[in-house]
Short mmCIF file of C-alpha atoms in Angstrom, two decimals:
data_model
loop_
_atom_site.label_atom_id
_atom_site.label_comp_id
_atom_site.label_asym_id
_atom_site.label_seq_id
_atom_site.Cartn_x
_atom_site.Cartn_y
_atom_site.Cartn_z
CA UNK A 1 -77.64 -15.91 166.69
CA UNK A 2 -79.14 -18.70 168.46
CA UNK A 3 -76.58 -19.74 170.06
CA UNK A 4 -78.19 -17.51 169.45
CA UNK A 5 -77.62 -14.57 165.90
CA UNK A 6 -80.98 -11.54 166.63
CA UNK A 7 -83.77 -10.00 168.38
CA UNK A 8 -87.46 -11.69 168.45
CA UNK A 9 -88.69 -8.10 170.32
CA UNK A 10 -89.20 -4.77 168.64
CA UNK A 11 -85.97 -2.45 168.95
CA UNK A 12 -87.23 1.53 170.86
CA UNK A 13 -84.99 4.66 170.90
CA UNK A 14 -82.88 4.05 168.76
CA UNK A 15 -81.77 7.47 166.98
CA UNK A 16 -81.61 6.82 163.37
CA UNK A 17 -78.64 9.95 162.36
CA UNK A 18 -78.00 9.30 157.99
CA UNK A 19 -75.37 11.47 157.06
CA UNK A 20 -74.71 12.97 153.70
CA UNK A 21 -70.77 11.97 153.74
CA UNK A 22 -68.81 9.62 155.67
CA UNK A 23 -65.13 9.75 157.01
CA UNK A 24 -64.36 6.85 155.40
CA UNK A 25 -66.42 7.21 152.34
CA UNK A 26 -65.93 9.13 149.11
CA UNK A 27 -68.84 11.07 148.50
CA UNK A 28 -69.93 11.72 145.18
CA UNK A 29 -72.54 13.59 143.01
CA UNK A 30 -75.20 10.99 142.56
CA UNK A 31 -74.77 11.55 138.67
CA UNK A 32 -71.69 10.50 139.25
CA UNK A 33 -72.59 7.92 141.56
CA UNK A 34 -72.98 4.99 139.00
CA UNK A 35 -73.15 1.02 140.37
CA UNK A 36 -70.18 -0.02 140.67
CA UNK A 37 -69.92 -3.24 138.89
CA UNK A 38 -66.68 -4.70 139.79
CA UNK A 39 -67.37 -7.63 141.74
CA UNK A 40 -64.52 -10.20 143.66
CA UNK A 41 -61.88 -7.15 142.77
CA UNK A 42 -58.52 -7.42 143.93
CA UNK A 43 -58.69 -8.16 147.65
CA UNK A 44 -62.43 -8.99 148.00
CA UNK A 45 -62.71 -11.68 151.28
CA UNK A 46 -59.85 -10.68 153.06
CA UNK A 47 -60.14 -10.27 156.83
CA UNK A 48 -58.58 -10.65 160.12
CA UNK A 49 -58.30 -14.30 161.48
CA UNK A 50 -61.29 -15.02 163.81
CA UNK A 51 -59.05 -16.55 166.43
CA UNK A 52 -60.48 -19.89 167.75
CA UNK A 53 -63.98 -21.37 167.18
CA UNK A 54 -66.64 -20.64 169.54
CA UNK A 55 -70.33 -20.53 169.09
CA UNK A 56 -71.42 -16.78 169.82
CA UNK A 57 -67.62 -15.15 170.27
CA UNK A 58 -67.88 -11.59 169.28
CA UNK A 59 -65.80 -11.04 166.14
CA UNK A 60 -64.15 -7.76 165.25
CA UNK A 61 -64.88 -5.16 161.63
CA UNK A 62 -61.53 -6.48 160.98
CA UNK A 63 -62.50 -9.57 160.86
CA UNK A 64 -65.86 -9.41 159.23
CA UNK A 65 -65.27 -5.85 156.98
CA UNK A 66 -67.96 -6.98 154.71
CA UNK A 67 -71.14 -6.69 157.05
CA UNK A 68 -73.54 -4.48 157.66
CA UNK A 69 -76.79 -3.34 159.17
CA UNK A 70 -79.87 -2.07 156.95
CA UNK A 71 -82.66 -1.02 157.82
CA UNK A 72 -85.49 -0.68 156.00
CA UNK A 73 -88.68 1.29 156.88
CA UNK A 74 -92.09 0.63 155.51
CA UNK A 75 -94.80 2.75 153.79
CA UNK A 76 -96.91 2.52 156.77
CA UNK A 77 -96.40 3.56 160.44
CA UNK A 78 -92.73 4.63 160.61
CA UNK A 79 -91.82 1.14 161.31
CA UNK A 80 -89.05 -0.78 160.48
CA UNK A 81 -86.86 -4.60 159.45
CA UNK A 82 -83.67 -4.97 160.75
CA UNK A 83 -81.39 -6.99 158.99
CA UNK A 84 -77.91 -7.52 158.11
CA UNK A 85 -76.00 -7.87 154.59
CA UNK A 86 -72.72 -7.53 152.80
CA UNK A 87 -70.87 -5.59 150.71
CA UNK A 88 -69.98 -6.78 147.24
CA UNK A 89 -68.46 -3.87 145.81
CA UNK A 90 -67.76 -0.37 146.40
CA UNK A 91 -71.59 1.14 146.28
CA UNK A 92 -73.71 -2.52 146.27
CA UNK A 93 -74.86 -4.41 149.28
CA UNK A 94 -76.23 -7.84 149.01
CA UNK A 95 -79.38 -8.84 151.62
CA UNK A 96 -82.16 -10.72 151.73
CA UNK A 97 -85.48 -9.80 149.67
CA UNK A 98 -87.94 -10.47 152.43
CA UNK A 99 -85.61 -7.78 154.71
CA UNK A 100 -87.36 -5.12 151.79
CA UNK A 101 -90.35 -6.74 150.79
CA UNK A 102 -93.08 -8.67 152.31
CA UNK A 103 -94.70 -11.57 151.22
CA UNK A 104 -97.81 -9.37 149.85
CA UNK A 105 -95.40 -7.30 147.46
CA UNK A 106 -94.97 -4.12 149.76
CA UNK A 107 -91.97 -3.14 149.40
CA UNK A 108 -89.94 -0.48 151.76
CA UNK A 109 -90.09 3.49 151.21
CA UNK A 110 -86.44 3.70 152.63
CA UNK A 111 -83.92 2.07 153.17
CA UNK A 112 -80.26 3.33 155.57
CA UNK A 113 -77.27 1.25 155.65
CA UNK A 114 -75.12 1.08 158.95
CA UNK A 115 -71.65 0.85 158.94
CA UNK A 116 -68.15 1.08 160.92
CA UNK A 117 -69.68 -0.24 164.22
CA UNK A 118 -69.76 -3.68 165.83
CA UNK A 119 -72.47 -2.56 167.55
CA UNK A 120 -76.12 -3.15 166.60
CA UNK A 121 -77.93 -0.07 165.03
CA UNK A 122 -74.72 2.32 165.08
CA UNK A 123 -71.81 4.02 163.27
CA UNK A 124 -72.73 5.82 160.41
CA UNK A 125 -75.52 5.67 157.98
CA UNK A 126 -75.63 5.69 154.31
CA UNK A 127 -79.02 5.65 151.87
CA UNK A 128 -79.73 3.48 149.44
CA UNK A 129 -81.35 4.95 146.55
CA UNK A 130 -82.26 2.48 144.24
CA UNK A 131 -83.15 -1.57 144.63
CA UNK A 132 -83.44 -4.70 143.00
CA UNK A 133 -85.34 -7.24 144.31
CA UNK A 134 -85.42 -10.76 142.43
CA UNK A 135 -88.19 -10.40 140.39
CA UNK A 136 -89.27 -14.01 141.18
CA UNK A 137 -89.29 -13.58 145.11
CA UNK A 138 -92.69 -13.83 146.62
CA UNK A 139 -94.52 -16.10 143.76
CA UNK A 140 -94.04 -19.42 145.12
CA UNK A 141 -94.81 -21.35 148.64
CA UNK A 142 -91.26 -22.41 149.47
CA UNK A 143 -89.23 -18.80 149.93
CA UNK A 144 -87.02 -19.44 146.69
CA UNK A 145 -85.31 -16.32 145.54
CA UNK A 146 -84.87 -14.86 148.61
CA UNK A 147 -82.15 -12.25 147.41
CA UNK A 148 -81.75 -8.75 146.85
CA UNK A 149 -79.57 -5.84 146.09
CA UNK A 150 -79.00 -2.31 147.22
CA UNK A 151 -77.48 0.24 145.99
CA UNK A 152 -75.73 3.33 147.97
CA UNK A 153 -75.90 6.80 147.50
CA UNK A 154 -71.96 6.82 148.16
CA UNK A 155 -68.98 5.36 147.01
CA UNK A 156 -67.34 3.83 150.27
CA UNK A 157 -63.33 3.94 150.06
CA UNK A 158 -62.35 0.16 151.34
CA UNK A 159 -59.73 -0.46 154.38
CA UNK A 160 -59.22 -2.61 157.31
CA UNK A 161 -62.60 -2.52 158.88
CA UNK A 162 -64.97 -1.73 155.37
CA UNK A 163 -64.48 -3.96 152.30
CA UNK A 164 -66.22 -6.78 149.97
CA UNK A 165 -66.87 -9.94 150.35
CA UNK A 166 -66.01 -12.39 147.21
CA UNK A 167 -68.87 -13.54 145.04
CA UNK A 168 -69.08 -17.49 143.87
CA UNK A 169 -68.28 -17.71 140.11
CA UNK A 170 -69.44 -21.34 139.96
CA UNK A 171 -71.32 -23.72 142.45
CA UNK A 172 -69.70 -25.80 144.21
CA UNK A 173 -70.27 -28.65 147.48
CA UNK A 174 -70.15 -27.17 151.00
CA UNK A 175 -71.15 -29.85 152.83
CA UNK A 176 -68.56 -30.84 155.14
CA UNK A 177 -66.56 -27.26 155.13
CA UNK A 178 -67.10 -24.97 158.08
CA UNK A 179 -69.33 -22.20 157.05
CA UNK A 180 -69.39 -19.38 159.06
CA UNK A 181 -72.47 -16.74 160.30
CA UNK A 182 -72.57 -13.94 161.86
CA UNK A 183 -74.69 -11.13 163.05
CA UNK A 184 -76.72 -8.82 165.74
CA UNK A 185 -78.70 -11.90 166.49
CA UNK A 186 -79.93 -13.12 170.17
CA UNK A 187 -78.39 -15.08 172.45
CA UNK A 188 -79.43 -17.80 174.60
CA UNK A 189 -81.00 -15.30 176.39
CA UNK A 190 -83.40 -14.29 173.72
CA UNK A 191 -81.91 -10.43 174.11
CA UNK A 192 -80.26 -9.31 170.81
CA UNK A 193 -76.43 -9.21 170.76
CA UNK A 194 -75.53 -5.97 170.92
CA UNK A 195 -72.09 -6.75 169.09
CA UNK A 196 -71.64 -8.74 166.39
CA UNK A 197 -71.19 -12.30 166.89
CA UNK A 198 -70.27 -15.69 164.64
CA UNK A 199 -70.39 -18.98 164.67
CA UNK A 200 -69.62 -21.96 162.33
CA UNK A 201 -72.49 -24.42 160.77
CA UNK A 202 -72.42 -27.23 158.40
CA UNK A 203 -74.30 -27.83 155.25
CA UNK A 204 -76.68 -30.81 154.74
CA UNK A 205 -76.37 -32.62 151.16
CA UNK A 206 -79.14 -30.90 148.59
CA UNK A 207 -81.43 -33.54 148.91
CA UNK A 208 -81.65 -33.52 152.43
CA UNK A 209 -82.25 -30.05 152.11
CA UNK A 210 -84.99 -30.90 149.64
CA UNK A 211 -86.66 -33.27 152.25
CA UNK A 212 -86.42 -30.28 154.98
CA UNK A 213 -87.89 -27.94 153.08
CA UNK A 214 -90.78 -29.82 151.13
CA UNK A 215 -92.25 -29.42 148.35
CA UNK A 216 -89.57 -31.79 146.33
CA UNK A 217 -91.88 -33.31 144.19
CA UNK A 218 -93.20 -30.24 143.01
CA UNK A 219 -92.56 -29.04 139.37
CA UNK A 220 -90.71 -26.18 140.74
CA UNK A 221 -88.55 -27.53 143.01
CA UNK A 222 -87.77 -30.30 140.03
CA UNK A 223 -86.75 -27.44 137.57
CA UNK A 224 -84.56 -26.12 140.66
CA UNK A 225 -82.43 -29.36 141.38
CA UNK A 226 -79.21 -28.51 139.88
CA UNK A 227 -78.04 -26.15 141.48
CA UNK A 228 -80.32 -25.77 144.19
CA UNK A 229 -81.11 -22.63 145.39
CA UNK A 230 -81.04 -23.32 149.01
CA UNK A 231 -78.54 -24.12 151.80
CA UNK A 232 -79.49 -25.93 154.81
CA UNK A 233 -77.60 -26.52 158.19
CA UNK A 234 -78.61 -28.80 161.06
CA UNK A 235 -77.32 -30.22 164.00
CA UNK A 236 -74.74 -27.55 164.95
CA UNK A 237 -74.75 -25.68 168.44
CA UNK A 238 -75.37 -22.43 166.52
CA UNK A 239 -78.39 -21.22 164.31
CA UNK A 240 -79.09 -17.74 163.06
CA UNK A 241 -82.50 -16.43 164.26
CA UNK A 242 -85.43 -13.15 163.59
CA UNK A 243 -82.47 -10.64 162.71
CA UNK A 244 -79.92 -12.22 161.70
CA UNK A 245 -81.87 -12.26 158.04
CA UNK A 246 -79.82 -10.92 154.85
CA UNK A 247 -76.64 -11.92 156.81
CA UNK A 248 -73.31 -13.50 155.23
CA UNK A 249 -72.61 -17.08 155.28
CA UNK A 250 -69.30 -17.46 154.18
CA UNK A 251 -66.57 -20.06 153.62
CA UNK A 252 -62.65 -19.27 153.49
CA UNK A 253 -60.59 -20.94 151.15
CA UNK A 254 -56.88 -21.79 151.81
CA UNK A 255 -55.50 -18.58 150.93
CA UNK A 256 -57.79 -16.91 153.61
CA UNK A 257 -60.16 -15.29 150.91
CA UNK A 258 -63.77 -15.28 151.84
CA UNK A 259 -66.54 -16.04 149.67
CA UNK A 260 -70.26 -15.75 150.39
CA UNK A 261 -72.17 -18.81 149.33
CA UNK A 262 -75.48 -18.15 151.22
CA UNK A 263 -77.65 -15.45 152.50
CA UNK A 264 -79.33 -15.98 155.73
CA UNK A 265 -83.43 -16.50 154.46
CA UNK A 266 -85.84 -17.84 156.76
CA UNK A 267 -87.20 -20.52 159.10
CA UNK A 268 -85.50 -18.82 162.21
CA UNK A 269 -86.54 -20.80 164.63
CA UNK A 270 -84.10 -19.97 167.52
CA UNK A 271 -83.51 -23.85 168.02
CA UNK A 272 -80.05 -25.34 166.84
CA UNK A 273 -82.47 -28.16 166.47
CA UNK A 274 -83.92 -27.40 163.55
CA UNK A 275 -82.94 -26.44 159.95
CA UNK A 276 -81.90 -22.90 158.74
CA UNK A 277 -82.01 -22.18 155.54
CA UNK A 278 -79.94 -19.74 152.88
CA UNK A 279 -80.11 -18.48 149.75
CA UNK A 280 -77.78 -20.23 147.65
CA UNK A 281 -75.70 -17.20 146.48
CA UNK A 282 -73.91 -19.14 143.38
CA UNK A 283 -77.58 -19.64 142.18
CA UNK A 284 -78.11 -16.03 141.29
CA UNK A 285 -73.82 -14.85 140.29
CA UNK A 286 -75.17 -14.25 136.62
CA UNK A 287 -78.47 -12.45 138.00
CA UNK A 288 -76.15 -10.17 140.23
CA UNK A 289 -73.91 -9.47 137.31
CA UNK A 290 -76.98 -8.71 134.97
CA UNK A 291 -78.63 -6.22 137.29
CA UNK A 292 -75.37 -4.56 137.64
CA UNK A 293 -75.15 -3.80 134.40
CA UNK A 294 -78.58 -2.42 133.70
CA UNK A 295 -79.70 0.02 136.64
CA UNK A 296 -82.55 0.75 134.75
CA UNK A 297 -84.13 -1.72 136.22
CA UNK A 298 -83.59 -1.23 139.83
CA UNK A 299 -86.63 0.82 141.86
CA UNK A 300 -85.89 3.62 143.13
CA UNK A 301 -86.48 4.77 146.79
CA UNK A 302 -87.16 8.03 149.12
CA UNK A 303 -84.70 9.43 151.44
CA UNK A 304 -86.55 11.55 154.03
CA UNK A 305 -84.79 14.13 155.72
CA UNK A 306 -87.00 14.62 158.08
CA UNK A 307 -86.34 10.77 159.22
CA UNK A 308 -82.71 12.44 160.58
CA UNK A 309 -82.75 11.66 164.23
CA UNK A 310 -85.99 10.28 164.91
CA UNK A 311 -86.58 7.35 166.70
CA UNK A 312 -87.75 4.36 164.82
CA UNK A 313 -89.63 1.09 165.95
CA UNK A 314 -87.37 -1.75 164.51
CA UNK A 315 -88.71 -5.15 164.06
CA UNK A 316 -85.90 -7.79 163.52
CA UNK A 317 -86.55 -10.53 160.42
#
């Protein structure tokens, strides 16, 4: 975070290990493996308290259970994006589209999914074997639909320090509530946090968000007023950054349940200064439900074992 949340320089050496079973994950024969469609279950957004607010503390799994590090590698030159996103139920992690597909269409080969570690880039790693991307993302000017699922090739069994974040049913105002972020990102010394971090932001009102972003007199952004599908902050002491992309953005309610109402997107600047902008996750609750229910329309992707243990060039988004 930009206080700072990410990296702006390529990540070297860093061992990618995926293993076929985790210790605290029920493995299961991918026939068996079906998405797991039971989203805001019993327990979703529960978490440690955060203890007091400070831009750029490092925060605890227990704390944050629902985050998590992908990576995604491309077709092309054994490169790859390193992002963050969340889990929503016991085999589906939500993220950010442009974290698995670039503005051209190209969309990642592979993707692993890091776990169990504050850290950046460590614990243990999990495949994803199929995708959806919103089929939308990538067709207009403005970075709408910025959202995207994954789905793992294991069941992971929930506890302190691994469980899902609650899904929005309905839309509703955020301005004024203290939405928090957090993530790998950098800190005001441009170096990426090597622990997660968090911080809280504020909302601007929808319109204002409209005027950020531009484009609010176009026929698009007209057919997208209510509700929009962006969040904007400004004029906190924290930002997210290149990174901190696919992240959570979450708000707590009074019974200390957590519920994600934006994904981090894009315009990571690394200045508190300027806007940030989210995916408006209450936007897309029916899409998310759809897709879970028809995994015949996900993409599949390859899982390389020869990628075990080799070292990767990571490029933060």
């Amino acid at each position: 975070m930009a206080f700072l949340l990410a990296d702006c320089t390529p990540h070297r050496h860093l061992p990618l290990k995926v293993f076929a079973l985790l210790i605290l994950a029920t493995a299961l024969p991918i026939s068996a493996n079906r998405i797991d469609k039971r989203i805001n279950r019993r327990g979703c957004g529960r978490s440690a308290p955060v203890g007091r607010v400070y831009n750029g503390k490092p925060i605890s799994r227990e704390s944050i259970p629902w985050i998590v590090h992908v990576l995604a590698t491309k077709p092309v030159g054994g490169s790859g994006n390193g992002c963050a996103g969340s889990i929503i139920t016991s085999n589906v992690v939500l993220t950010a589209a442009h974290c698995v597909q670039d503005d051209n269409g190209v969309r990642a080969i592979s993707v692993n999914v890091f776990f169990n570690k504050t850290e950046f880039h460590s614990g243990y790693a999990v495949k994803a074997e199929i995708m959806k991307v919103y089929p939308k993302f990538g067709k207009t000017n403005y970075r709408f639909y910025d959202i995207a699922l994954l789905k793992l090739a294991v069941d992971l069994e929930f506890n302190k320090i691994m469980g899902p974040v609650c899904i929005p049913e309905r839309d509703f105002d955020v301005t004024k509530q203290p939405l928090m972020v957090a993530g790998w990102g950098a800190t005001s010394t441009a170096r990426h946090s090597k622990i997660i971090r968090y911080a809280y932001v504020h909302a601007i009102t929808n319109k204002a968000c409209q005027r950020e972003i531009g484009g609010s007199a176009t026929p698009i952004a007209k057919r997208l007023k209510r509700p929009y599908p962006m969040i904007c902050t400004k004029g906190t002491n924290a930002t997210p950054c290149e990174g901190d992309s696919g992240g959570p953005m979450t708000l707590k309610d009074e019974r200390g349940r957590s519920t994600i109402v934006g994904i981090v997107s894009y315009g990571v600047i690394c200045d508190p200064s300027f806007i940030s902008k989210y995916t408006r996750v209450a936007y897309y609750t029916r899409w998310i439900k759809n897709m879970l229910n028809h995994p015949g329309k996900w993409s599949k992707l390859q899982f390389n074992r020869k990628l075990e243990g080799i070292r990767l060039k990571v490029k933060p988004v």
